[in-house]
């Protein structure tokens, strides 16, 4: 599966909880954070996702995180 596919699946599996690029990088063992960033920026333009500066549902830090709309 592509990295983009893995990221989509991870976000979906959280069922509406937000996740930041750093947590995505950790969870999927990506080598660099920019791999996650490229994908989440793209997904953020889609109707089914929300991407905004919020408390990350995983690490609790206030940063740009993405979530699937309920
Ligand atoms: Zn996080």
XYZ file of C-alpha atoms and ligand atoms in Angstrom:
71
model
C 0.000 0.000 0.000
C 1.170 3.518 -0.718
C 2.021 5.922 2.083
C -0.990 8.018 1.114
C -3.209 4.950 1.419
C -1.777 4.060 4.817
C -2.321 7.587 6.084
C -5.919 7.659 4.871
C -6.573 4.358 6.566
C -4.978 5.542 9.821
C -7.065 8.739 9.904
C -10.204 6.744 9.185
C -9.412 4.244 11.918
C -9.419 7.082 14.464
C -13.106 7.670 13.772
C -13.069 11.461 13.946
C -10.209 11.950 16.420
C -7.561 14.374 15.202
C -3.961 13.438 14.492
C -0.984 15.650 13.695
C 1.733 15.000 11.140
C 4.214 14.028 13.868
C 1.890 11.375 15.273
C 1.198 10.030 11.782
C 4.953 9.855 11.214
C 5.392 7.905 14.475
C 2.482 5.560 13.959
C 3.464 4.611 10.431
C 7.212 4.687 11.033
C 7.768 7.116 8.191
C 11.342 8.244 7.734
C 10.563 11.957 7.556
C 7.636 14.088 8.656
C 7.364 15.760 5.265
C 6.024 12.477 3.871
C 3.003 12.817 6.146
C 2.733 16.554 5.523
C 2.462 16.205 1.753
C -0.417 13.764 2.141
C -2.334 15.559 4.911
C -2.128 18.861 3.055
C -3.701 17.190 0.066
C -6.365 15.394 2.124
C -7.185 18.670 3.871
C -8.685 19.925 0.620
C -11.142 17.064 0.469
C -14.655 17.457 1.757
C -14.542 14.442 4.057
C -11.557 15.753 6.056
C -11.008 18.672 8.393
C -7.497 20.023 8.792
C -6.984 22.814 11.298
C -4.900 23.975 14.231
C -6.371 22.052 17.154
C -5.182 19.895 20.048
C -3.960 16.693 18.501
C -6.132 13.826 19.714
C -3.047 11.641 20.110
C -0.245 13.749 21.637
C -2.335 16.671 22.900
C -0.106 19.340 21.342
C -1.726 22.350 19.714
C -0.795 21.998 16.079
C -2.193 21.449 12.641
C -3.990 18.138 12.774
C -6.359 16.302 10.477
C -9.506 14.345 11.203
C -12.243 12.669 9.265
C -15.631 14.359 9.521
C -18.112 12.318 11.489
Zn 0.084 14.544 17.654
